[in-house]
């Protein structure tokens, strides 16, 4: 499996810490379309995520991705990422968002689906959109799916 999806905001709840730290928590629902290779290619995806961010220091985003195939079958994927800020060009902080994912539930033809892999969240030009990049392996109860 190697897929990616640019997800766009649909709902956002944001908590801004008023202590001068710039720390914030964003709970969001974003949606997109999957491109790439593998079982989820062409599916729609909805992110339900909580992003706990200390700008310039670190981030701890986690949540669920819900992949819906054209026939309505669904796979639920749990993900967790550790965000690390590193010194980028001209000393400006650059965020590296890397983590893991695993299948935690499924319906219909996807029933019994198992799998896990790596997840990278990349910035795109839009300030609230993100590109989720997943790589890994998927297995059904009957056959191997990659």
mmCIF file of N, CA and C in Angstrom, residues 1-7 32-46 64-79 100-119 132-140 143-146:
data_model
loop_
_atom_site.group_PDB
_atom_site.id
_atom_site.type_symbol
_atom_site.label_atom_id
_atom_site.label_comp_id
_atom_site.label_asym_id
_atom_site.label_seq_id
_atom_site.Cartn_x
_atom_site.Cartn_y
_atom_site.Cartn_z
ATOM 1 N N UNK A 1 0.849 -1.183 0.000
ATOM 2 C CA UNK A 1 0.000 0.000 0.000
ATOM 3 C C UNK A 1 0.884 1.231 0.000
ATOM 4 N N UNK A 2 0.598 2.148 -0.905
ATOM 5 C CA UNK A 2 1.246 3.459 -0.906
ATOM 6 C C UNK A 2 0.238 4.442 -1.460
ATOM 7 N N UNK A 3 -0.315 5.254 -0.570
ATOM 8 C CA UNK A 3 -1.367 6.190 -0.962
ATOM 9 C C UNK A 3 -1.119 7.544 -0.333
ATOM 10 N N UNK A 4 -1.813 8.534 -0.871
ATOM 11 C CA UNK A 4 -1.812 9.852 -0.252
ATOM 12 C C UNK A 4 -3.114 10.548 -0.549
ATOM 13 N N UNK A 5 -3.428 11.513 0.299
ATOM 14 C CA UNK A 5 -4.648 12.279 0.129
ATOM 15 C C UNK A 5 -4.465 13.655 0.730
ATOM 16 N N UNK A 6 -4.807 14.680 -0.045
ATOM 17 C CA UNK A 6 -4.853 16.028 0.494
ATOM 18 C C UNK A 6 -6.237 16.190 1.099
ATOM 19 N N UNK A 7 -6.261 16.455 2.413
ATOM 20 C CA UNK A 7 -7.533 16.588 3.117
ATOM 21 C C UNK A 7 -7.800 18.061 3.410
ATOM 22 N N UNK A 32 -10.987 14.224 1.921
ATOM 23 C CA UNK A 32 -10.252 14.225 0.669
ATOM 24 C C UNK A 32 -10.488 12.958 -0.120
ATOM 25 N N UNK A 33 -9.761 12.843 -1.222
ATOM 26 C CA UNK A 33 -9.833 11.694 -2.121
ATOM 27 C C UNK A 33 -8.459 11.038 -2.149
ATOM 28 N N UNK A 34 -8.438 9.712 -2.157
ATOM 29 C CA UNK A 34 -7.184 8.963 -2.107
ATOM 30 C C UNK A 34 -6.647 8.722 -3.510
ATOM 31 N N UNK A 35 -5.330 8.938 -3.676
ATOM 32 C CA UNK A 35 -4.649 8.566 -4.907
ATOM 33 C C UNK A 35 -3.489 7.651 -4.534
ATOM 34 N N UNK A 36 -3.043 6.858 -5.480
ATOM 35 C CA UNK A 36 -1.894 6.001 -5.222
ATOM 36 C C UNK A 36 -2.161 4.560 -5.584
ATOM 37 N N UNK A 37 -1.409 3.667 -4.949
ATOM 38 C CA UNK A 37 -1.484 2.242 -5.239
ATOM 39 C C UNK A 37 -2.056 1.502 -4.044
ATOM 40 N N UNK A 38 -2.945 0.563 -4.323
ATOM 41 C CA UNK A 38 -3.446 -0.261 -3.242
ATOM 42 C C UNK A 38 -4.948 -0.206 -3.111
ATOM 43 N N UNK A 39 -5.416 -0.918 -2.136
ATOM 44 C CA UNK A 39 -6.844 -1.129 -1.913
ATOM 45 C C UNK A 39 -7.642 0.162 -1.761
ATOM 46 N N UNK A 40 -7.080 1.185 -1.132
ATOM 47 C CA UNK A 40 -7.828 2.418 -0.866
ATOM 48 C C UNK A 40 -7.753 3.437 -2.000
ATOM 49 N N UNK A 41 -7.009 3.151 -3.054
ATOM 50 C CA UNK A 41 -6.887 4.086 -4.164
ATOM 51 C C UNK A 41 -8.274 4.420 -4.725
ATOM 52 N N UNK A 42 -8.586 5.703 -4.844
ATOM 53 C CA UNK A 42 -9.878 6.154 -5.349
ATOM 54 C C UNK A 42 -10.936 6.313 -4.274
ATOM 55 N N UNK A 43 -10.669 5.871 -3.064
ATOM 56 C CA UNK A 43 -11.634 5.995 -1.974
ATOM 57 C C UNK A 43 -11.713 7.437 -1.488
ATOM 58 N N UNK A 44 -12.768 7.750 -0.761
ATOM 59 C CA UNK A 44 -12.818 9.015 -0.039
ATOM 60 C C UNK A 44 -12.254 8.761 1.353
ATOM 61 N N UNK A 45 -11.682 9.791 1.954
ATOM 62 C CA UNK A 45 -11.131 9.656 3.294
ATOM 63 C C UNK A 45 -11.587 10.840 4.140
ATOM 64 N N UNK A 46 -11.938 10.535 5.382
ATOM 65 C CA UNK A 46 -12.277 11.574 6.355
ATOM 66 C C UNK A 46 -11.339 11.437 7.534
ATOM 67 N N UNK A 64 -8.230 9.315 13.725
ATOM 68 C CA UNK A 64 -8.708 8.224 12.883
ATOM 69 C C UNK A 64 -8.893 8.719 11.460
ATOM 70 N N UNK A 65 -8.625 7.840 10.514
ATOM 71 C CA UNK A 65 -8.960 8.061 9.115
ATOM 72 C C UNK A 65 -10.023 7.040 8.758
ATOM 73 N N UNK A 66 -11.085 7.504 8.113
ATOM 74 C CA UNK A 66 -12.154 6.607 7.674
ATOM 75 C C UNK A 66 -12.118 6.575 6.152
ATOM 76 N N UNK A 67 -11.748 5.407 5.607
ATOM 77 C CA UNK A 67 -11.683 5.214 4.162
ATOM 78 C C UNK A 67 -12.988 4.583 3.699
ATOM 79 N N UNK A 68 -13.656 5.209 2.724
ATOM 80 C CA UNK A 68 -14.909 4.690 2.194
ATOM 81 C C UNK A 68 -14.732 4.393 0.712
ATOM 82 N N UNK A 69 -14.899 3.111 0.355
ATOM 83 C CA UNK A 69 -14.788 2.697 -1.040
ATOM 84 C C UNK A 69 -16.037 3.118 -1.803
ATOM 85 N N UNK A 70 -15.982 3.064 -3.125
ATOM 86 C CA UNK A 70 -17.111 3.459 -3.972
ATOM 87 C C UNK A 70 -18.371 2.654 -3.653
ATOM 88 N N UNK A 71 -18.225 1.385 -3.231
ATOM 89 C CA UNK A 71 -19.388 0.543 -2.925
ATOM 90 C C UNK A 71 -19.919 0.765 -1.510
ATOM 91 N N UNK A 72 -19.314 1.684 -0.743
ATOM 92 C CA UNK A 72 -19.778 2.001 0.597
ATOM 93 C C UNK A 72 -19.061 1.254 1.719
ATOM 94 N N UNK A 73 -18.209 0.297 1.386
ATOM 95 C CA UNK A 73 -17.459 -0.425 2.409
ATOM 96 C C UNK A 73 -16.440 0.511 3.051
ATOM 97 N N UNK A 74 -16.185 0.292 4.346
ATOM 98 C CA UNK A 74 -15.393 1.232 5.141
ATOM 99 C C UNK A 74 -14.252 0.526 5.866
ATOM 100 N N UNK A 75 -13.115 1.212 5.970
ATOM 101 C CA UNK A 75 -12.001 0.777 6.820
ATOM 102 C C UNK A 75 -11.690 1.923 7.775
ATOM 103 N N UNK A 76 -11.527 1.578 9.046
ATOM 104 C CA UNK A 76 -11.188 2.541 10.085
ATOM 105 C C UNK A 76 -9.710 2.383 10.433
ATOM 106 N N UNK A 77 -8.970 3.471 10.317
ATOM 107 C CA UNK A 77 -7.525 3.443 10.539
ATOM 108 C C UNK A 77 -7.174 4.419 11.666
ATOM 109 N N UNK A 78 -6.534 3.891 12.699
ATOM 110 C CA UNK A 78 -6.058 4.711 13.810
ATOM 111 C C UNK A 78 -4.640 5.170 13.486
ATOM 112 N N UNK A 79 -4.323 6.434 13.797
ATOM 113 C CA UNK A 79 -2.984 6.942 13.521
ATOM 114 C C UNK A 79 -2.479 7.787 14.680
ATOM 115 N N UNK A 100 2.779 6.403 12.708
ATOM 116 C CA UNK A 100 2.324 5.075 12.305
ATOM 117 C C UNK A 100 0.801 5.037 12.206
ATOM 118 N N UNK A 101 0.322 4.029 11.486
ATOM 119 C CA UNK A 101 -1.115 3.788 11.361
ATOM 120 C C UNK A 101 -1.380 2.297 11.490
ATOM 121 N N UNK A 102 -2.644 1.964 11.845
ATOM 122 C CA UNK A 102 -3.080 0.567 11.881
ATOM 123 C C UNK A 102 -4.575 0.493 11.618
ATOM 124 N N UNK A 103 -5.004 -0.552 10.944
ATOM 125 C CA UNK A 103 -6.424 -0.794 10.708
ATOM 126 C C UNK A 103 -7.036 -1.291 12.016
ATOM 127 N N UNK A 104 -8.140 -0.659 12.449
ATOM 128 C CA UNK A 104 -8.780 -1.054 13.709
ATOM 129 C C UNK A 104 -10.226 -1.521 13.523
ATOM 130 N N UNK A 105 -10.728 -1.489 12.280
ATOM 131 C CA UNK A 105 -12.084 -1.958 12.009
ATOM 132 C C UNK A 105 -12.396 -1.851 10.533
ATOM 133 N N UNK A 106 -13.434 -2.596 10.093
ATOM 134 C CA UNK A 106 -13.796 -2.571 8.677
ATOM 135 C C UNK A 106 -15.172 -3.188 8.487
ATOM 136 N N UNK A 107 -15.792 -2.873 7.331
ATOM 137 C CA UNK A 107 -17.130 -3.386 7.021
ATOM 138 C C UNK A 107 -17.161 -3.993 5.626
ATOM 139 N N UNK A 108 -18.247 -4.742 5.325
ATOM 140 C CA UNK A 108 -18.493 -5.274 3.984
ATOM 141 C C UNK A 108 -17.366 -6.141 3.470
ATOM 142 N N UNK A 109 -16.964 -5.894 2.228
ATOM 143 C CA UNK A 109 -15.896 -6.682 1.604
ATOM 144 C C UNK A 109 -14.545 -6.488 2.286
ATOM 145 N N UNK A 110 -14.429 -5.456 3.125
ATOM 146 C CA UNK A 110 -13.185 -5.190 3.849
ATOM 147 C C UNK A 110 -13.164 -5.856 5.227
ATOM 148 N N UNK A 111 -14.273 -6.511 5.608
ATOM 149 C CA UNK A 111 -14.372 -7.142 6.927
ATOM 150 C C UNK A 111 -13.175 -8.049 7.175
ATOM 151 N N UNK A 112 -12.559 -7.918 8.342
ATOM 152 C CA UNK A 112 -11.394 -8.721 8.685
ATOM 153 C C UNK A 112 -10.080 -8.151 8.197
ATOM 154 N N UNK A 113 -10.127 -6.982 7.554
ATOM 155 C CA UNK A 113 -8.908 -6.357 7.044
ATOM 156 C C UNK A 113 -7.960 -6.028 8.202
ATOM 157 N N UNK A 114 -6.686 -6.299 8.002
ATOM 158 C CA UNK A 114 -5.658 -5.958 8.976
ATOM 159 C C UNK A 114 -4.537 -5.249 8.248
ATOM 160 N N UNK A 115 -3.780 -4.447 8.971
ATOM 161 C CA UNK A 115 -2.646 -3.794 8.345
ATOM 162 C C UNK A 115 -2.075 -2.703 9.216
ATOM 163 N N UNK A 116 -0.873 -2.274 8.835
ATOM 164 C CA UNK A 116 -0.178 -1.217 9.560
ATOM 165 C C UNK A 116 0.917 -0.655 8.666
ATOM 166 N N UNK A 117 1.438 0.487 9.074
ATOM 167 C CA UNK A 117 2.522 1.086 8.306
ATOM 168 C C UNK A 117 2.914 2.435 8.847
ATOM 169 N N UNK A 118 3.562 3.218 8.000
ATOM 170 C CA UNK A 118 4.048 4.541 8.380
ATOM 171 C C UNK A 118 3.147 5.623 7.805
ATOM 172 N N UNK A 119 3.134 6.750 8.485
ATOM 173 C CA UNK A 119 2.334 7.897 8.075
ATOM 174 C C UNK A 119 3.212 9.138 8.142
ATOM 175 N N UNK A 132 -1.788 13.612 3.686
ATOM 176 C CA UNK A 132 -1.504 12.411 4.462
ATOM 177 C C UNK A 132 -0.910 11.374 3.517
ATOM 178 N N UNK A 133 0.280 10.876 3.828
ATOM 179 C CA UNK A 133 0.971 9.885 3.006
ATOM 180 C C UNK A 133 1.114 8.615 3.839
ATOM 181 N N UNK A 134 0.470 7.526 3.377
ATOM 182 C CA UNK A 134 0.512 6.253 4.097
ATOM 183 C C UNK A 134 1.222 5.210 3.256
ATOM 184 N N UNK A 135 2.112 4.460 3.899
ATOM 185 C CA UNK A 135 2.761 3.312 3.283
ATOM 186 C C UNK A 135 2.671 2.161 4.258
ATOM 187 N N UNK A 136 2.565 0.954 3.740
ATOM 188 C CA UNK A 136 2.505 -0.203 4.621
ATOM 189 C C UNK A 136 1.939 -1.410 3.922
ATOM 190 N N UNK A 137 1.351 -2.290 4.715
ATOM 191 C CA UNK A 137 0.797 -3.530 4.187
ATOM 192 C C UNK A 137 -0.606 -3.754 4.717
ATOM 193 N N UNK A 138 -1.445 -4.330 3.865
ATOM 194 C CA UNK A 138 -2.806 -4.697 4.229
ATOM 195 C C UNK A 138 -2.994 -6.183 3.966
ATOM 196 N N UNK A 139 -3.749 -6.838 4.849
ATOM 197 C CA UNK A 139 -4.048 -8.264 4.702
ATOM 198 C C UNK A 139 -5.498 -8.504 5.032
ATOM 199 N N UNK A 140 -6.187 -9.264 4.198
ATOM 200 C CA UNK A 140 -7.545 -9.686 4.517
ATOM 201 C C UNK A 140 -7.463 -11.049 5.192
ATOM 202 N N UNK A 143 -6.757 -13.400 1.969
ATOM 203 C CA UNK A 143 -5.636 -13.212 1.053
ATOM 204 C C UNK A 143 -4.804 -12.007 1.436
ATOM 205 N N UNK A 144 -3.634 -11.925 0.910
ATOM 206 C CA UNK A 144 -2.752 -10.794 1.168
ATOM 207 C C UNK A 144 -3.107 -9.674 0.192
ATOM 208 N N UNK A 145 -3.204 -8.413 0.702
ATOM 209 C CA UNK A 145 -3.452 -7.239 -0.150
ATOM 210 C C UNK A 145 -2.358 -6.236 0.126
ATOM 211 N N UNK A 146 -1.668 -5.826 -0.891
ATOM 212 C CA UNK A 146 -0.590 -4.841 -0.707
ATOM 213 C C UNK A 146 -0.834 -3.647 -1.579
#
